[in-house]
GROMACS .gro file of C-alpha atoms in nm:
model
  258
    1LEU     CA    1  13.455  10.336  14.444
    2TRP     CA    2  13.479  10.716  14.435
    3LEU     CA    3  13.675  10.836  14.137
    4THR     CA    4  13.785  11.162  14.295
    5ASP     CA    5  14.007  10.974  14.541
    6THR     CA    6  14.380  11.009  14.478
    7ALA     CA    7  14.548  10.703  14.325
    8LYS     CA    8  14.860  10.634  14.127
    9PRO     CA    9  14.810  10.624  13.749
   10PRO     CA   10  14.827  10.276  13.600
   11ALA     CA   11  15.158  10.169  13.450
   12GLY     CA   12  15.195  10.150  13.076
   13ARG     CA   13  14.974  10.305  12.817
   14GLY     CA   14  14.598  10.293  12.861
   15GLY     CA   15  14.364  10.245  12.568
   16LEU     CA   16  14.265  10.611  12.538
   17ALA     CA   17  14.619  10.731  12.593
   18ALA     CA   18  14.728  10.554  12.276
   19VAL     CA   19  14.573  10.787  12.020
   20PRO     CA   20  14.585  10.632  11.672
   21ALA     CA   21  14.821  10.795  11.426
   22LEU     CA   22  14.634  10.643  11.135
   23ALA     CA   23  14.344  10.886  11.130
   24GLY     CA   24  14.205  10.745  10.807
   25LEU     CA   25  14.196  10.396  10.953
   26ALA     CA   26  14.033  10.521  11.271
   27ARG     CA   27  13.755  10.687  11.073
   28ALA     CA   28  13.708  10.374  10.862
   29VAL     CA   29  13.642  10.153  11.164
   30LEU     CA   30  13.417  10.379  11.370
   31LEU     CA   31  13.138  10.120  11.374
   32THR     CA   32  13.348   9.887  11.588
   33GLY     CA   33  13.304  10.095  11.903
   34LEU     CA   34  13.652  10.244  11.915
   35THR     CA   35  13.787  10.468  12.182
   36ALA     CA   36  13.804  10.749  11.929
   37VAL     CA   37  13.432  10.740  11.864
   38LEU     CA   38  13.348  10.886  12.201
   39LEU     CA   39  13.326  11.207  12.001
   40GLY     CA   40  13.410  11.081  11.655
   41PHE     CA   41  13.764  11.191  11.575
   42GLY     CA   42  14.123  11.085  11.635
   43GLY     CA   43  14.450  11.272  11.666
   44THR     CA   44  14.667  11.460  11.909
   45ALA     CA   45  14.678  11.812  12.048
   46ARG     CA   46  14.812  11.995  12.349
   47ALA     CA   47  14.663  11.843  12.664
   48GLU     CA   48  14.513  12.056  12.942
   49LEU     CA   49  14.489  11.840  13.252
   50ASP     CA   50  14.598  11.966  13.591
   51LYS     CA   51  14.854  11.793  13.811
   52ALA     CA   52  14.602  11.677  14.072
   53LEU     CA   53  14.401  11.485  13.814
   54ILE     CA   54  14.711  11.334  13.658
   55GLN     CA   55  14.826  11.214  14.000
   56ALA     CA   56  14.482  11.059  14.054
   57GLY     CA   57  14.522  10.853  13.737
   58TRP     CA   58  14.333  11.067  13.487
   59SER     CA   59  14.455  11.128  13.132
   60GLU     CA   60  14.326  11.334  12.842
   61PHE     CA   61  14.218  11.235  12.494
   62THR     CA   62  14.253  11.523  12.250
   63PHE     CA   63  14.157  11.578  11.888
   64GLU     CA   64  14.366  11.665  11.588
   65ASP     CA   65  14.355  12.036  11.495
   66LYS     CA   66  14.123  12.113  11.789
   67LEU     CA   67  14.188  12.324  12.097
   68ALA     CA   68  14.173  12.123  12.419
   69ASN     CA   69  13.946  12.186  12.716
   70ARG     CA   70  14.095  12.260  13.056
   71PHE     CA   71  14.026  12.003  13.331
   72ALA     CA   72  14.110  12.093  13.690
   73ARG     CA   73  14.022  12.035  14.054
   74PRO     CA   74  13.904  12.368  14.202
   75ASP     CA   75  14.098  12.470  14.513
   76GLY     CA   76  13.938  12.329  14.825
   77HIS     CA   77  13.705  12.096  14.633
   78PRO     CA   78  13.880  11.759  14.586
   79ASP     CA   79  13.552  11.592  14.488
   80VAL     CA   80  13.491  11.828  14.192
   81ILE     CA   81  13.631  11.830  13.838
   82GLN     CA   82  13.584  12.155  13.648
   83ILE     CA   83  13.588  12.173  13.269
   84ASP     CA   84  13.662  12.506  13.103
   85THR     CA   85  13.581  12.503  12.733
   86ASP     CA   86  13.638  12.782  12.482
   87ASN     CA   87  13.591  12.685  12.117
   88SER     CA   88  13.748  12.355  12.223
   89VAL     CA   89  13.692  11.985  12.277
   90SER     CA   90  13.873  11.706  12.463
   91ILE     CA   91  13.796  11.419  12.700
   92ALA     CA   92  13.936  11.340  13.045
   93TYR     CA   93  13.929  10.969  13.119
   94LEU     CA   94  14.018  10.732  13.402
   95PRO     CA   95  14.110  10.369  13.323
   96PHE     CA   96  14.001  10.113  13.581
   97THR     CA   97  14.326   9.918  13.549
   98ALA     CA   98  14.444   9.997  13.901
   99ARG     CA   99  14.102  10.011  14.068
  100PRO     CA  100  13.857   9.775  13.893
  101VAL     CA  101  13.483   9.835  13.916
  102ASN     CA  102  13.264   9.530  13.985
  103LEU     CA  103  12.919   9.610  13.850
  104LYS     CA  104  12.761   9.317  14.034
  105ARG     CA  105  12.858   9.478  14.366
  106THR     CA  106  12.850   9.846  14.264
  107PRO     CA  107  12.616   9.887  13.966
  108TYR     CA  108  12.520  10.249  14.029
  109LEU     CA  109  12.705  10.537  13.867
  110THR     CA  110  12.647  10.842  14.086
  111PHE     CA  111  12.743  11.203  14.026
  112SER     CA  112  12.622  11.561  14.035
  113TRP     CA  113  12.688  11.817  13.764
  114ARG     CA  114  12.616  12.180  13.689
  115ARG     CA  115  12.690  12.431  13.418
  116LEU     CA  116  12.849  12.770  13.473
  117GLY     CA  117  12.762  12.990  13.178
  118PRO     CA  118  12.555  12.939  12.864
  119ALA     CA  119  12.439  12.596  12.752
  120VAL     CA  120  12.493  12.475  12.397
  121ASP     CA  121  12.187  12.352  12.208
  122THR     CA  122  12.279  12.127  11.917
  123ASP     CA  123  12.139  11.801  11.781
  124LEU     CA  124  12.347  11.522  11.933
  125THR     CA  125  12.173  11.261  11.722
  126GLN     CA  126  12.357  11.391  11.413
  127LYS     CA  127  12.722  11.385  11.308
  128GLY     CA  128  12.887  11.726  11.300
  129GLY     CA  129  12.787  12.039  11.489
  130ASP     CA  130  12.724  11.821  11.794
  131ASP     CA  131  12.850  12.033  12.082
  132ARG     CA  132  12.748  11.931  12.433
  133THR     CA  133  12.747  12.103  12.771
  134LEU     CA  134  12.860  11.788  12.953
  135ALA     CA  135  12.900  11.419  12.887
  136VAL     CA  136  12.986  11.120  13.104
  137TYR     CA  137  13.102  10.809  12.916
  138VAL     CA  138  13.129  10.453  13.046
  139ALA     CA  139  13.340  10.230  12.817
  140PHE     CA  140  13.339   9.850  12.821
  141PRO     CA  141  13.594   9.598  12.692
  142TYR     CA  142  13.567   9.426  12.358
  143GLN     CA  143  13.406   9.081  12.380
  144PRO     CA  144  13.463   8.876  12.064
  145GLU     CA  145  13.176   8.642  12.147
  146ARG     CA  146  12.938   8.942  12.149
  147ALA     CA  147  13.083   9.123  11.849
  148SER     CA  148  12.922   9.150  11.507
  149PHE     CA  149  13.088   9.002  11.201
  150LYS     CA  150  13.207   9.350  11.100
  151GLU     CA  151  13.354   9.413  11.444
  152ARG     CA  152  13.542   9.083  11.443
  153LEU     CA  153  13.668   9.148  11.092
  154LEU     CA  154  13.804   9.492  11.181
  155ARG     CA  155  13.928   9.417  11.531
  156PRO     CA  156  14.290   9.338  11.431
  157PHE     CA  157  14.317   9.683  11.272
  158VAL     CA  158  14.164   9.843  11.581
  159GLU     CA  159  14.413   9.674  11.811
  160ALA     CA  160  14.704   9.759  11.582
  161SER     CA  161  14.616  10.129  11.597
  162GLU     CA  162  14.475  10.167  11.949
  163GLY     CA  163  14.590   9.869  12.152
  164ALA     CA  164  14.430   9.549  12.270
  165ASP     CA  165  14.228   9.734  12.535
  166ALA     CA  166  14.030   9.952  12.292
  167PRO     CA  167  13.668   9.929  12.414
  168GLY     CA  168  13.387   9.755  12.233
  169ARG     CA  169  13.077   9.920  12.384
  170VAL     CA  170  13.008  10.268  12.523
  171LEU     CA  171  12.720  10.421  12.720
  172THR     CA  172  12.704  10.802  12.719
  173TYR     CA  173  12.503  11.026  12.951
  174LEU     CA  174  12.455  11.380  12.822
  175TRP     CA  175  12.365  11.736  12.904
  176GLY     CA  176  12.267  11.852  12.559
  177GLY     CA  177  12.007  11.875  12.284
  178GLY     CA  178  11.851  11.684  11.999
  179GLN     CA  179  11.623  11.456  12.199
  180ARG     CA  180  11.384  11.480  12.489
  181ARG     CA  181  11.505  11.408  12.840
  182GLY     CA  182  11.546  11.037  12.915
  183ARG     CA  183  11.536  10.924  12.552
  184TRP     CA  184  11.802  10.679  12.431
  185PHE     CA  185  11.951  10.700  12.082
  186GLU     CA  186  12.239  10.537  11.899
  187ASN     CA  187  12.570  10.720  11.897
  188PRO     CA  188  12.575  10.858  11.540
  189TYR     CA  189  12.943  10.766  11.506
  190THR     CA  190  12.926  10.409  11.641
  191GLY     CA  191  12.582  10.287  11.551
  192SER     CA  192  12.462  10.009  11.781
  193ALA     CA  193  12.803   9.978  11.953
  194GLY     CA  194  12.727  10.294  12.151
  195TRP     CA  195  12.411  10.437  12.307
  196MET     CA  196  12.347  10.788  12.440
  197GLN     CA  197  12.089  10.931  12.679
  198ILE     CA  198  11.994  11.292  12.749
  199LEU     CA  199  11.982  11.354  13.125
  200GLN     CA  200  11.981  11.735  13.117
  201VAL     CA  201  11.847  11.958  12.839
  202PRO     CA  202  11.993  12.297  12.738
  203SER     CA  203  11.713  12.490  12.912
  204ASP     CA  204  11.797  12.346  13.254
  205PRO     CA  205  11.927  12.631  13.471
  206GLU     CA  206  12.289  12.715  13.535
  207GLN     CA  207  12.452  12.728  13.880
  208VAL     CA  208  12.226  12.441  13.997
  209TRP     CA  209  12.361  12.098  14.091
  210PHE     CA  210  12.165  11.809  13.935
  211SER     CA  211  12.229  11.470  14.093
  212HIS     CA  212  12.201  11.130  13.924
  213GLN     CA  213  12.213  10.768  14.030
  214ILE     CA  214  12.226  10.546  13.721
  215ASP     CA  215  12.198  10.168  13.716
  216VAL     CA  216  12.469  10.111  13.455
  217ARG     CA  217  12.429   9.735  13.469
  218ALA     CA  218  12.059   9.762  13.386
  219ASP     CA  219  12.117  10.024  13.116
  220PHE     CA  220  12.379   9.809  12.945
  221LYS     CA  221  12.155   9.502  12.943
  222ASP     CA  222  11.861   9.707  12.819
  223ARG     CA  223  12.059   9.865  12.534
  224PHE     CA  224  12.278   9.574  12.425
  225GLY     CA  225  12.066   9.276  12.524
  226TYR     CA  226  12.309   9.091  12.752
  227PRO     CA  227  12.478   9.146  13.092
  228PRO     CA  228  12.775   9.384  13.089
  229PRO     CA  229  13.138   9.306  13.153
  230ASN     CA  230  13.299   9.531  13.411
  231PRO     CA  231  13.380   9.874  13.263
  232SER     CA  232  13.725   9.965  13.133
  233TYR     CA  233  13.711  10.343  13.160
  234ILE     CA  234  13.502  10.636  13.266
  235ALA     CA  235  13.535  10.970  13.089
  236ILE     CA  236  13.395  11.323  13.105
  237ALA     CA  237  13.386  11.594  12.842
  238ALA     CA  238  13.246  11.921  12.717
  239ASP     CA  239  13.239  12.028  12.352
  240SER     CA  240  13.217  12.386  12.221
  241ASP     CA  241  13.420  12.396  11.899
  242ASP     CA  242  13.129  12.392  11.653
  243THR     CA  243  12.928  12.670  11.820
  244LYS     CA  244  13.243  12.867  11.915
  245SER     CA  245  13.107  12.885  12.269
  246MET     CA  246  13.279  12.952  12.601
  247PHE     CA  247  13.155  12.816  12.932
  248SER     CA  248  13.251  12.609  13.234
  249ALA     CA  249  13.090  12.301  13.385
  250GLN     CA  250  13.155  12.087  13.690
  251VAL     CA  251  13.114  11.720  13.783
  252ARG     CA  252  13.108  11.628  14.153
  253THR     CA  253  13.141  11.300  14.350
  254LEU     CA  254  13.173  11.084  14.041
  255GLY     CA  255  13.182  10.717  14.140
  256PHE     CA  256  13.020  10.375  14.157
  257SER     CA  257  12.816  10.249  14.451
  258GLY     CA  258  12.600   9.957  14.555
   0.00000   0.00000   0.00000
């Protein structure tokens, strides 16, 4: 399944499209693995997603009182998504409602990425000031039988604010700082409901494509201790609002394969 192929967007509202209006509630339940904890905030802002991506089923999650990134397909490059960030932060995401991913058949997440311009170097293991050059997120559905007591207790509030399809687990692959390459660490906003791994460090050169083939099924089992359900969403982002940076980055041939 190659996620740069054109497809109709799924009908109805997706989990990330339904941004919670109750910001205080969203912050109070971050440990449940909410959609909003991909970067740790909730809210709405002006979206910056080009028509080609919208037609392919992508949407954008934005953050209250934050400028949004610009996501676009460069002319003549239908397999590339470019992110332009300028003191801004937002996430482009693709629900798998219309085109499900079966991790037993296609467990490998494959993509190439590169940065165009300066890299940001912040500590992604800490809350606040955690800008990143690039991030790829894989979100998984909530499973009550796998949830902690706290997650089960708070789930009705999560679904009331974000919808029944708000994810329960998230794996994040990063181009950023705060840890050595290849090291896993807990998402500082989600705790054990989300894990993050540095694939590229800030000193890696610009204008160079770096390619990755990631066994998502194995990573999920290694991090969470049980086999994964099929993913609900994939998302990409850059983040420059804390460092007031400006740069572009690209992700190419994003998809799942066997």
